[in-house]
Coordinates of C-alpha atoms in Angstrom, one line a residue:
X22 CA 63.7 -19.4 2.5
X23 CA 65.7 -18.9 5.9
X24 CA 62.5 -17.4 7.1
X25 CA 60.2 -20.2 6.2
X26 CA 62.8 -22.8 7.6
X27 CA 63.0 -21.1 11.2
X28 CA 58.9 -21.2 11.6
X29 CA 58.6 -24.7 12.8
X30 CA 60.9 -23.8 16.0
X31 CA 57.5 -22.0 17.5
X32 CA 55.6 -24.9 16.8
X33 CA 58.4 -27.3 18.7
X34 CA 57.7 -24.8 21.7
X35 CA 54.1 -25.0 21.7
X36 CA 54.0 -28.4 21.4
X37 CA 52.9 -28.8 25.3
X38 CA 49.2 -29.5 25.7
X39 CA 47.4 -25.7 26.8
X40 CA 44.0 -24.6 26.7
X41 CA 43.1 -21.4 24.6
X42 CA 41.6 -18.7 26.7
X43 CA 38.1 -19.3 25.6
X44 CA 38.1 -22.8 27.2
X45 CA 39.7 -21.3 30.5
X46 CA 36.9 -18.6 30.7
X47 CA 34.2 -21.4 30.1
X48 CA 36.2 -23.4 32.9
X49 CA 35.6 -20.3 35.0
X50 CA 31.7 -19.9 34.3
X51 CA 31.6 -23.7 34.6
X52 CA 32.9 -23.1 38.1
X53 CA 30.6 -20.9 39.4
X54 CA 27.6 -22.7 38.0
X55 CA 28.6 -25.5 40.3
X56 CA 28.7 -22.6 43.4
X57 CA 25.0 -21.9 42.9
X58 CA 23.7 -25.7 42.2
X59 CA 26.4 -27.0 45.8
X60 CA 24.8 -23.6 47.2
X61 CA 21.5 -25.2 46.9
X62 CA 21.7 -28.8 46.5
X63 CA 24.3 -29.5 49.2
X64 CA 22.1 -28.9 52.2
X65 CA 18.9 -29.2 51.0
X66 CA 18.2 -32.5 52.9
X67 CA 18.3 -30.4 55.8
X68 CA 16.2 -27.4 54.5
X69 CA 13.3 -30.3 53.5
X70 CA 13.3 -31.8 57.3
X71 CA 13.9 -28.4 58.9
X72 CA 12.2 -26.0 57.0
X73 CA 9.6 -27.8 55.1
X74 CA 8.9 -30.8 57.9
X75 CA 9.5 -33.8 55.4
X76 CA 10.5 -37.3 57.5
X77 CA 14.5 -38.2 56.9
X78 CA 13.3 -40.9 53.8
X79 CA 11.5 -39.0 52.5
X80 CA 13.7 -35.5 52.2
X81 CA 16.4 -38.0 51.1
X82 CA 13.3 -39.3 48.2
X83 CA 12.8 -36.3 47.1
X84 CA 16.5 -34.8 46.6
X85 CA 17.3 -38.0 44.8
X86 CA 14.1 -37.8 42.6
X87 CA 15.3 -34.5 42.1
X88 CA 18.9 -35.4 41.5
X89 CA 17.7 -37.7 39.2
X90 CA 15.8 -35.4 36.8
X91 CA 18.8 -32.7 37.2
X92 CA 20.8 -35.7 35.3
X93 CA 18.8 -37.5 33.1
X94 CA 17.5 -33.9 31.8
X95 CA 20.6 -33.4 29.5
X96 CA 19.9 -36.4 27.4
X97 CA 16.8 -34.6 26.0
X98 CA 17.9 -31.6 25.2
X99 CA 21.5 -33.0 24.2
X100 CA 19.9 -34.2 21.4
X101 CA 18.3 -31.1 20.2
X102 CA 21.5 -29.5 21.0
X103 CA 23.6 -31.5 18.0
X104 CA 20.5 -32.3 16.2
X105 CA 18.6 -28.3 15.6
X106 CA 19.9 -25.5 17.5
X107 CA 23.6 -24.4 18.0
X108 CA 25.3 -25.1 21.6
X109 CA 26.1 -21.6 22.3
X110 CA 22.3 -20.7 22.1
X111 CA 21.4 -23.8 24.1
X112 CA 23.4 -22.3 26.7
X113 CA 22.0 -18.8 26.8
X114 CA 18.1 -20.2 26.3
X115 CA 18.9 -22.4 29.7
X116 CA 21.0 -20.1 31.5
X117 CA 17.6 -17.8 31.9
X118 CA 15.8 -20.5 32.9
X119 CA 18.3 -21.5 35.4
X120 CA 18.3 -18.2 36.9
X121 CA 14.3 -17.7 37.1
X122 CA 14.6 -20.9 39.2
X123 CA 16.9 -19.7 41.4
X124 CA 15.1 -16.7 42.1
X125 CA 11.7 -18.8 42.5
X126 CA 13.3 -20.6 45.7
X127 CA 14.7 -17.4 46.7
X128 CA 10.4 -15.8 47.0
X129 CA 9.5 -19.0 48.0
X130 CA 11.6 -19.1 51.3
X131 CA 10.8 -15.3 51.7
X132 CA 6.9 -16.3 51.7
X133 CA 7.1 -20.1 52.9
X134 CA 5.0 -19.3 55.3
X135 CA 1.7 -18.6 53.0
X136 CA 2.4 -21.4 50.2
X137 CA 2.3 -25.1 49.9
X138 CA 4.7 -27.0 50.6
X139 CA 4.4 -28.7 46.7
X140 CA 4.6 -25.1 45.5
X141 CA 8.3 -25.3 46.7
X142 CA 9.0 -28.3 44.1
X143 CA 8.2 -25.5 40.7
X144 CA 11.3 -23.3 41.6
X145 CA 13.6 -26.5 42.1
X146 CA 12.6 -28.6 38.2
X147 CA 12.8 -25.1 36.8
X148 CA 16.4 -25.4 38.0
X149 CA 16.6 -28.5 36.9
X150 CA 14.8 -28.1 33.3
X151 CA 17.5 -24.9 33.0
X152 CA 20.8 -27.0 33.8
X153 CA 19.3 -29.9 31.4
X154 CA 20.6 -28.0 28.6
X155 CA 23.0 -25.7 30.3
X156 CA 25.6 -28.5 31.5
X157 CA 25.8 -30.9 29.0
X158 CA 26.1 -27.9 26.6
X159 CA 28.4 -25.7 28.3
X160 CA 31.1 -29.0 29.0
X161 CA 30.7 -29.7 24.8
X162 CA 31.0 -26.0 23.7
X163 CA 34.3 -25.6 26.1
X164 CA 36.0 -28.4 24.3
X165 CA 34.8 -27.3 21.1
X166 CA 37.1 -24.3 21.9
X167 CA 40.2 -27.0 21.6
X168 CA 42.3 -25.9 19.3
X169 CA 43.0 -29.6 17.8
X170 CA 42.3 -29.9 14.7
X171 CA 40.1 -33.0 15.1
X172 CA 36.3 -31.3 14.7
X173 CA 37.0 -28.1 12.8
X174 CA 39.9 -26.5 11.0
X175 CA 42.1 -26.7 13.6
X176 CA 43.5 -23.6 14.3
X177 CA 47.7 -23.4 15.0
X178 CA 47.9 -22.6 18.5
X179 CA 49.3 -25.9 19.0
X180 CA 51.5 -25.9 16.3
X181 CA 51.6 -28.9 13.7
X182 CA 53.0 -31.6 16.5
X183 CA 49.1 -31.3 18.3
X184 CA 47.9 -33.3 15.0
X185 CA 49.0 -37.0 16.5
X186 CA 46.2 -39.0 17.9
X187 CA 48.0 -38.8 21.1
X188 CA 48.5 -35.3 21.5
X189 CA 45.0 -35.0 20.7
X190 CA 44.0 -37.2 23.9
X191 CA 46.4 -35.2 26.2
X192 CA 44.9 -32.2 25.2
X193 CA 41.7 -33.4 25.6
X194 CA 42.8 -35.3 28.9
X195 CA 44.2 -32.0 29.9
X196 CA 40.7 -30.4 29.5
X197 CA 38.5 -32.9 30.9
X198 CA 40.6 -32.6 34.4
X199 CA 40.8 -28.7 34.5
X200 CA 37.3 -28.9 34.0
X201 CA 36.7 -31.1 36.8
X202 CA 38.8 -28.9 38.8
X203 CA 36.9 -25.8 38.1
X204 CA 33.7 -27.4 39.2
X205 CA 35.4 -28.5 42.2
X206 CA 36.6 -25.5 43.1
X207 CA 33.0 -23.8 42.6
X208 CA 31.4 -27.3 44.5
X209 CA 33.8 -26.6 47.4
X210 CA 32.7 -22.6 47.9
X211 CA 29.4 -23.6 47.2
X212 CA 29.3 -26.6 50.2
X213 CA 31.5 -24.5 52.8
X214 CA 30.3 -20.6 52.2
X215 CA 26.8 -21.1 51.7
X216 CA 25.7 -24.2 54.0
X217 CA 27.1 -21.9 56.6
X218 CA 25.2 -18.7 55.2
X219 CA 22.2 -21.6 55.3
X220 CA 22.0 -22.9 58.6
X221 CA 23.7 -19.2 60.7
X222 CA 22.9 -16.8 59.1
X223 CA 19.4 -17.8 57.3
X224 CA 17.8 -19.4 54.2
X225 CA 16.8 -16.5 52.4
X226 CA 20.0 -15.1 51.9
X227 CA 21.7 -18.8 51.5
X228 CA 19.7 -18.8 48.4
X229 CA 20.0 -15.3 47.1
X230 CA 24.0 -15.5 46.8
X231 CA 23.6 -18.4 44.5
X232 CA 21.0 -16.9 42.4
X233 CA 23.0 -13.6 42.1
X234 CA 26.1 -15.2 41.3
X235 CA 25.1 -17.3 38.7
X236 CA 23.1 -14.5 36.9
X237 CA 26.2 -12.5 36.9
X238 CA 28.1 -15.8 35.5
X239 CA 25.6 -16.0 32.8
X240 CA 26.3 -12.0 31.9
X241 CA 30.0 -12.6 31.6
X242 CA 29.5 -15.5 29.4
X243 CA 27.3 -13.3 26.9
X244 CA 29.5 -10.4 26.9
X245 CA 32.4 -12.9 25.6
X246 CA 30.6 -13.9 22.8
X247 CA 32.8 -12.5 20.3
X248 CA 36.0 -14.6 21.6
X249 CA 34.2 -17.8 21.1
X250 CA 34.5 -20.6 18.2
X251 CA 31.0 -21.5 17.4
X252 CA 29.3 -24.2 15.4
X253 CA 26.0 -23.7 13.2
X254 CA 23.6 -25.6 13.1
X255 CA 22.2 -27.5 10.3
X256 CA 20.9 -25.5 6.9
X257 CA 18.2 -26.7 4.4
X258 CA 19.6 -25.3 0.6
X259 CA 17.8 -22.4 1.1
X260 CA 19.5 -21.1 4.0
X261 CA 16.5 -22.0 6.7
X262 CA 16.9 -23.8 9.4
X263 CA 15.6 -27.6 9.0
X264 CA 12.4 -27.5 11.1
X265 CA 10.9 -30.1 8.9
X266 CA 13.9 -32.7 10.0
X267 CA 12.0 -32.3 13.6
X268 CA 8.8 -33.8 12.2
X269 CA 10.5 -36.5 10.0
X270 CA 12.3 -36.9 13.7
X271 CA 9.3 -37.7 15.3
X272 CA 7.6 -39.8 12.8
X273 CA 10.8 -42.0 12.3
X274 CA 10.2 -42.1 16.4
X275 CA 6.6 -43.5 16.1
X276 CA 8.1 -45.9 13.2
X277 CA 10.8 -47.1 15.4
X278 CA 8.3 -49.4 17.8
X279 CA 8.3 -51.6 14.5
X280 CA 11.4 -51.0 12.3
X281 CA 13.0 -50.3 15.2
X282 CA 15.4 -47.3 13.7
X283 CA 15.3 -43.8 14.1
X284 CA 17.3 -41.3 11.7
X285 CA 18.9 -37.7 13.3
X286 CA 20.0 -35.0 11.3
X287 CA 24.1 -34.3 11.7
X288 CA 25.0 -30.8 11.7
X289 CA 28.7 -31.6 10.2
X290 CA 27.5 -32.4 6.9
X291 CA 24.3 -31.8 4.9
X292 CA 24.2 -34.9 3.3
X293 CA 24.9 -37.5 6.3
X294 CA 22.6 -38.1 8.7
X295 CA 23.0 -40.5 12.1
X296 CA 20.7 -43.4 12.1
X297 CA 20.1 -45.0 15.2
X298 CA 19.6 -48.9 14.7
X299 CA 18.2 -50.0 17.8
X300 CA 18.8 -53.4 17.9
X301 CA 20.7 -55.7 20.2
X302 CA 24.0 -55.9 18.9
X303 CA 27.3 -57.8 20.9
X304 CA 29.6 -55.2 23.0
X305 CA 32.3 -55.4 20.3
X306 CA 29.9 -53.9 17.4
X307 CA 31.2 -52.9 14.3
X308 CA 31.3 -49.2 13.6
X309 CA 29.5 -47.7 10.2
X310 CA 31.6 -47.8 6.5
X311 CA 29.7 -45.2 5.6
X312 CA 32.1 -42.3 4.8
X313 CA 31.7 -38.6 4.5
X314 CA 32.0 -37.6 1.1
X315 CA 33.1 -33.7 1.5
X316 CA 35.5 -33.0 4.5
X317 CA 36.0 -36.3 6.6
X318 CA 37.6 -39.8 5.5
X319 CA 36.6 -41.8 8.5
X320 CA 33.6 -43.6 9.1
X321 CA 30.9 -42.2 10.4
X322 CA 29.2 -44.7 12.8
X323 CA 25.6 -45.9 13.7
X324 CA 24.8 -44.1 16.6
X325 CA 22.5 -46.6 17.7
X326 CA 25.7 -49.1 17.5
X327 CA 27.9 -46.5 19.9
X328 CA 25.1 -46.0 22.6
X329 CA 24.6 -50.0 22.8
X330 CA 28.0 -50.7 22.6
X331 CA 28.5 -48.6 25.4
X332 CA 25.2 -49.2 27.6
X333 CA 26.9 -52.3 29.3
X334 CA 29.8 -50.1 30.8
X335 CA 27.0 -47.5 31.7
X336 CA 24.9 -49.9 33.8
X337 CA 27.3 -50.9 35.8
X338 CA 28.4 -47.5 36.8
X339 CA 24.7 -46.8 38.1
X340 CA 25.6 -48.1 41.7
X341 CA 29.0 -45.8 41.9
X342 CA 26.0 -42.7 41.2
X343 CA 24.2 -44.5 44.2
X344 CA 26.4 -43.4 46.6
X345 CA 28.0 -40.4 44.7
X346 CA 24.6 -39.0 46.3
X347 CA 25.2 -40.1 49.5
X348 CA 26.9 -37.1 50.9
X349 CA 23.5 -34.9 49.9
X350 CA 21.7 -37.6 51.8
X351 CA 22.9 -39.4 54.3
X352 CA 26.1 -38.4 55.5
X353 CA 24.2 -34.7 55.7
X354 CA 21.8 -36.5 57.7
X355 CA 24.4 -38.8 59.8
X356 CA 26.3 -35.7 60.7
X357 CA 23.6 -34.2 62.3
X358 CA 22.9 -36.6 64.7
X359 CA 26.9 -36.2 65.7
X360 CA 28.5 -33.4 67.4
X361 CA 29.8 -31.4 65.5
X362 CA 31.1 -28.0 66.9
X363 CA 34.3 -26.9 68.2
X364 CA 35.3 -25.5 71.1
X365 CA 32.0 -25.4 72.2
X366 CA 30.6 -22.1 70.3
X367 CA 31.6 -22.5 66.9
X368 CA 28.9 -25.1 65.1
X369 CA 30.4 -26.9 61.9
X370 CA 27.2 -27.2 59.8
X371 CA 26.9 -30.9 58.4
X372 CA 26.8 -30.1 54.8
X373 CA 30.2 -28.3 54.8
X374 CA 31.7 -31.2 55.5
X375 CA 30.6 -32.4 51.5
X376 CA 34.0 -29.7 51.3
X377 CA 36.0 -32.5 52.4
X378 CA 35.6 -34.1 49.1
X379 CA 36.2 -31.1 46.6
X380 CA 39.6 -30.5 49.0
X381 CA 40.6 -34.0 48.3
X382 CA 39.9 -34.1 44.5
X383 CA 41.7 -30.6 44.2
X384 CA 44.8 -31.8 46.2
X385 CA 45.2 -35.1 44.3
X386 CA 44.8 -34.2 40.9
X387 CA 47.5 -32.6 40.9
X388 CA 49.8 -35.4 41.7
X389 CA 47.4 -37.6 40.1
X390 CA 49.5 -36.0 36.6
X391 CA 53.0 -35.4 38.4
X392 CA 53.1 -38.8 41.1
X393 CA 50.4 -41.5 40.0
X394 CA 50.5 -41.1 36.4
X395 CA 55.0 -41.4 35.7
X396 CA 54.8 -44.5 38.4
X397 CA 52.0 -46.1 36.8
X398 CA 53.3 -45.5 33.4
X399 CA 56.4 -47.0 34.3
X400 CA 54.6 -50.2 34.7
X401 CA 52.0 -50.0 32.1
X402 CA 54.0 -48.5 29.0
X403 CA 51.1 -46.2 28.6
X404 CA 51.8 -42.6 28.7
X405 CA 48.6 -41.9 30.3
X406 CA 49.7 -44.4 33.0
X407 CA 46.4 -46.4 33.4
X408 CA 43.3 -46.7 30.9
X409 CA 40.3 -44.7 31.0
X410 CA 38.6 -47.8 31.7
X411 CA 41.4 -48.7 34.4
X412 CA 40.7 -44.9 35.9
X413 CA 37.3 -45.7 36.2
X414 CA 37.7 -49.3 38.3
X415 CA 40.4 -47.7 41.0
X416 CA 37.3 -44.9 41.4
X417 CA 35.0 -47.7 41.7
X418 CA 37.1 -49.6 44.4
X419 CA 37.5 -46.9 46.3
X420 CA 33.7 -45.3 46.7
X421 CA 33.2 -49.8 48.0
X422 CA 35.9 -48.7 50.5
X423 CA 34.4 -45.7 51.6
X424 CA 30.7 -47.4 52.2
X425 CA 31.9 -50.1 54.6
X426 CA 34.1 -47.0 56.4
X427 CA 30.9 -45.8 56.3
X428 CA 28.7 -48.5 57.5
X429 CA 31.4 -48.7 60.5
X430 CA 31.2 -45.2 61.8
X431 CA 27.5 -45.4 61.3
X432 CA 28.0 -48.3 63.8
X433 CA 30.0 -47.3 66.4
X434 CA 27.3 -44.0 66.5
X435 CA 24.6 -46.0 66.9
X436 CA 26.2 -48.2 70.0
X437 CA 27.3 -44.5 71.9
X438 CA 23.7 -43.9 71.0
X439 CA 22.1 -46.7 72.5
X440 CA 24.4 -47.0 75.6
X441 CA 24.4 -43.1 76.5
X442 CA 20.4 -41.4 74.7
X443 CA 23.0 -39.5 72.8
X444 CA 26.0 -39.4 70.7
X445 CA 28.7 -37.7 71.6
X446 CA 31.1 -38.6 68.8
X447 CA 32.7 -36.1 66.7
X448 CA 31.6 -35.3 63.3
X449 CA 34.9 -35.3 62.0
X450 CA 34.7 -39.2 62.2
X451 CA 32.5 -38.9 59.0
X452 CA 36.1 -37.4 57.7
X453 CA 37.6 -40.4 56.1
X454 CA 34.6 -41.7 54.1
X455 CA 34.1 -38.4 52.5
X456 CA 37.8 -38.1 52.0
X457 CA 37.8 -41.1 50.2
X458 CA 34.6 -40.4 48.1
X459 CA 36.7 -37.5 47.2
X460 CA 39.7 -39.7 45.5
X461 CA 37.4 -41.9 44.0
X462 CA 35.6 -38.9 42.1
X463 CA 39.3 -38.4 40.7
X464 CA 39.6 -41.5 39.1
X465 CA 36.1 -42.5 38.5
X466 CA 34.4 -39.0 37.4
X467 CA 37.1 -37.2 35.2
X468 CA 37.6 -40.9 33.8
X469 CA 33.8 -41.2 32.8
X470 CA 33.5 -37.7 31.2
X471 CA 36.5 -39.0 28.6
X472 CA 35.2 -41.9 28.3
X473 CA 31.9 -41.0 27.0
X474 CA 33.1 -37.8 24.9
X475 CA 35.6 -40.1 23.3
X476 CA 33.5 -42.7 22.2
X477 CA 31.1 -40.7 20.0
X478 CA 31.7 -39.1 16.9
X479 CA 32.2 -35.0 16.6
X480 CA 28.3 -34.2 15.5
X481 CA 27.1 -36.0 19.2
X482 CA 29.5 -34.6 21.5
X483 CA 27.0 -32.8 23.8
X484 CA 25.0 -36.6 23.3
X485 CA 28.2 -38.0 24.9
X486 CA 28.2 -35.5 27.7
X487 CA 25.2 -36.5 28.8
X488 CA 25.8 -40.5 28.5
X489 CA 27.7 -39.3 31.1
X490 CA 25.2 -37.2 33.3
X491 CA 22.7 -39.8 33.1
X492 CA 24.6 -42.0 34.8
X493 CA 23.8 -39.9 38.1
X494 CA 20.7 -39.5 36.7
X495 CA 19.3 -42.7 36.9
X496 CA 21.6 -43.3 39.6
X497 CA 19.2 -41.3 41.6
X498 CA 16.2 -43.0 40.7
X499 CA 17.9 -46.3 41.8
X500 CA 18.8 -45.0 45.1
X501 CA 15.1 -43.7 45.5
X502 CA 13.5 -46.7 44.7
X503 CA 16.4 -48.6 47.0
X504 CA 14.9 -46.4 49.8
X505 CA 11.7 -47.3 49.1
X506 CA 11.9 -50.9 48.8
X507 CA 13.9 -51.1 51.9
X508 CA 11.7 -48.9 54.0
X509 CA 8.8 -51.4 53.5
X510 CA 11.1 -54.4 54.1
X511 CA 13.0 -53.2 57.2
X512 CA 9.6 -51.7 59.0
X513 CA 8.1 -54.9 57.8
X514 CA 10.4 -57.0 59.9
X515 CA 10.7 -54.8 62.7
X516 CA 7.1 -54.5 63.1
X517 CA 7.4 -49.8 63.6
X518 CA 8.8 -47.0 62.4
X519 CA 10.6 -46.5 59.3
X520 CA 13.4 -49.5 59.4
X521 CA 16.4 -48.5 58.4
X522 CA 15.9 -44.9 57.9
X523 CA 13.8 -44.4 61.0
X524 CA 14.1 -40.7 62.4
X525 CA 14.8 -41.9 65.6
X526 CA 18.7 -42.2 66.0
X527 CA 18.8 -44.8 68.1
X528 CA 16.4 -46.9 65.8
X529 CA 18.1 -46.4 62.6
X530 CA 20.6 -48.8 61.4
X531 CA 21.8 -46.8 57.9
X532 CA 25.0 -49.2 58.8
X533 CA 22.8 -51.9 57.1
X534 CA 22.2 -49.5 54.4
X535 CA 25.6 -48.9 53.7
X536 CA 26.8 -52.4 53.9
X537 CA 24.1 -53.3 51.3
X538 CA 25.6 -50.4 48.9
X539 CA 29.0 -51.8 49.5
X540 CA 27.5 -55.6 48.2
X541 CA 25.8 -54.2 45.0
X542 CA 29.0 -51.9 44.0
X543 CA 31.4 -54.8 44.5
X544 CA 28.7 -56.7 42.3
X545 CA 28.9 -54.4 39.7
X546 CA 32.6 -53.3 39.7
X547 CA 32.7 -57.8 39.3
X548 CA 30.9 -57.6 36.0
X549 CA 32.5 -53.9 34.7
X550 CA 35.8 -55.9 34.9
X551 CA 34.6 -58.7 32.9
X552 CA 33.0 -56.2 30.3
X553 CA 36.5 -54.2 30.4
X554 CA 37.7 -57.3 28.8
X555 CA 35.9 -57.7 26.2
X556 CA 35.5 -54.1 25.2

């Protein structure tokens, strides 16, 4: 009896939100993954004008359009993720896919000379069609290695005090931010080492690292499979896998154009499935009473419900994507019309300075837990200091901020430009707009991946996860088609050349670009505030 009354002291211990060591590895893999994507993405503006011969607008086009499809990939195979395969072989499937891409742009820069320039676009969806299901997937199957007790049995690593609803979001908090860092971490190797690899040393081995890192990533996630906490997917009674549910899928698909609803099968529980009423409901829907009758009291809500419920929040996050690919783009672009070396024989390539922003998010989050959040909560009364929602408006704010910095600099380039041929200005003037993209990726970023994994049930977590990622997604079509329209407008007026995003620097004006950015976020952050209230 003594023995059984000292066993909750442990627990009182272990009270303090920690991730098990499957969720840190994951983290780790996570991290490198974003090395080989930075290691590509991050200068690739300049490898499309360089290497290829593309016009500024367009190279900045085409690495949205990409961008885009990187994102709004996930939502696809999200689906099919929860819905008929298991997460963990999501992740392997796509990982080899991810990898052959990789190595595709790797040949093709080795024999650029002899193909098409189109040819070089196969290598890069491949990437793209690989981290569609690798992402979304990966971020779901870490925090399925919570021990929380929220989506499985639990586990006790956290003792019985991680059952509250609040210790549950701490933990889950506590996740969401140390995943962030990791891919920060990876992001800020990715932009420094191999942009400078890139644009010294030579493209073929800039994008040989990446694919050799991230095929050894993708072997030490396999050969920790056995220290992993995996889900399977749904079973039919007789033990195979549901196949038919994927035609009933499609037909309720072809039926939903006039009943409007679609049905998806939940792996959770045999008997329950997730039917999405697509119709317009008000932002304050009601959730499902339908209950699970085996292993879960709580509702289980319409899926169509959640994803209208929460559309209005994710439309007006679109322009904050916008210019969250700016630094690819632009700034890439803007820096290398500035000087940028130092001391006269070292040259900073432009990209690296996308480092600046992965340096600022991994400085700040720290005292975004041990400064911002005890100050704020001193005012708020909430623990967490601010509201997710709350987290993601300071983002918001801030990436305004950093556009009209941006629009200004742009400025005072293009007067040293006109008055002198050239600009002499330093590149380090593009400093405090990345800086400042970098603390609004803090609050806005980490605060949209809760958001959306918290507001869908268990069975659609990966779904939720890429919500999330098709925010840039589409946010990248946007920006193209911004480009587009204001290419034809501005060279319209001005009578020559491309407008706005001419490739002569002293005919540019991305200033006016910029401010015009600036006008549309602040329009949107308006509205998200009014929506926050009624949420």
């Amino acid at each position: 009896m003594m023995s059984g009354k000292r066993l909750p002291a442990p627990a009182a211990t272990s009270t303090k939100p920690r991730l098990s060591r499957p969720c840190v590895l994951i983290i780790a893999v996570a991290g490198v993954e974003r090395f080989a994507y930075k290691g590509v993405a991050s200068n690739l503006v300049t490898y499309l004008t360089d290497v290829v011969g593309m016009s500024t607008s367009a190279a900045a086009k085409s690495v949205s359009t990409w961008s885009g499809v990187t994102s709004m990939l996930p939502l696809v195979s999200a689906v099919l993720a929860d819905s008929y395969w298991d997460r963990y072989s999501t992740i392997t499937a796509s990982s080899l896919l991810y990898v052959v891409g990789l190595i595709g742009l790797t040949s093709w820069q080795l024999l650029h000379a002899r193909m098409p320039s189109s040819s070089l676009f196969f290598p890069l969806y491949l990437i793209s069609i690989g981290q569609g299901g690798y992402n979304p997937s990966l971020q779901a199957f870490g925090a399925d290695q919570l021990d929380i007790g929220d989506d499985d049995d639990g586990g006790d690593e956290f003792g019985s005090g991680m059952t509250t609803e609040e210790q549950r979001s701490k933990v889950k908090s506590l996740f969401f931010q140390w995943w962030y860092f990791g891919i920060c971490s990876g992001s800020l190797l990715g932009n420094s080492i191999m942009s400078y690899v890139q644009d010294t040393v030579g493209w073929g081995l800039g994008f040989a690292i990446p694919s050799a890192v991230m095929a050894a990533s993708v072997g030490a996630f396999c050969c920790c499979t056995p220290l992993y906490k995996k889900r399977q997917p749904r079973v039919t009674g007789n033990g195979k896998h549901s196949r038919d549910s994927v035609l009933k899928a499609l037909k309720s698909l072809l039926a939903s154009f006039t009943a409007r609803k679609i049905t998806l099968p939940s792996r959770d529980d045999d008997d329950i499935v997730c039917e999405l009423e697509l119709q317009e409901k008000p932002l304050k829907a009601e959730l499902a009473d339908e209950k699970q009758e085996d292993s879960m009291n709580e509702a289980t809500p319409s899926v169509g419900k959640i994803i209208l419920r929460l559309l209005p929040i994710w439309t007006m996050l679109l322009m904050f994507a916008v210019i969250f690919q700016q630094p690819m783009t632009f700034f890439t672009k803007q820096g290398m019309l500035m000087d940028h070396r130092i001391g006269g024989a070292f040259v900073i390539p432009p990209a690296m300075l996308q480092g600046s922003i992965t340096v600022s998010i991994i400085l700040l989050m720290p005292l975004y837990d041990r400064i911002i959040v005890p100050l704020t909560s001193l005012v708020t009364g909430d623990s967490k200091g601010i509201t997710v929602l709350q987290r993601i408006g300071v983002g918001m704010v801030l990436s305004i901020v950093a556009m009209a910095i941006a629009a200004l600099v742009e400025a005072r380039r293009l007067r040293a430009a006109l008055n002198t041929g050239v600009s002499g200005m330093s590149i380090f003037w593009l400093l405090p707009q990345y800086v400042l993209l970098g603390v609004s990726d803090v609050f806005t970023v980490i605060g949209m991946q809760e958001f959306f994994y918290t507001q869908v049930p268990s069975a659609m977590r990966t779904v939720g996860i890429a919500l999330y990622l098709s925010v840039f997604g589409v946010g990248s079509f946007v920006g193209a088609f911004l480009i587009t329209a204001l290419e034809m407008a501005t060279a319209r007026s001005g009578g020559v050349g491309h407008g706005w995003f001419s490739d002569d620097p002293r005919e540019a004006h991305l200033d006016n670009y910029y401010w015009f950015l600036a006008l549309l976020s602040f329009v949107s952050f308006v509205v998200f505030t009014h929506l926050c209230k009624y949420y």
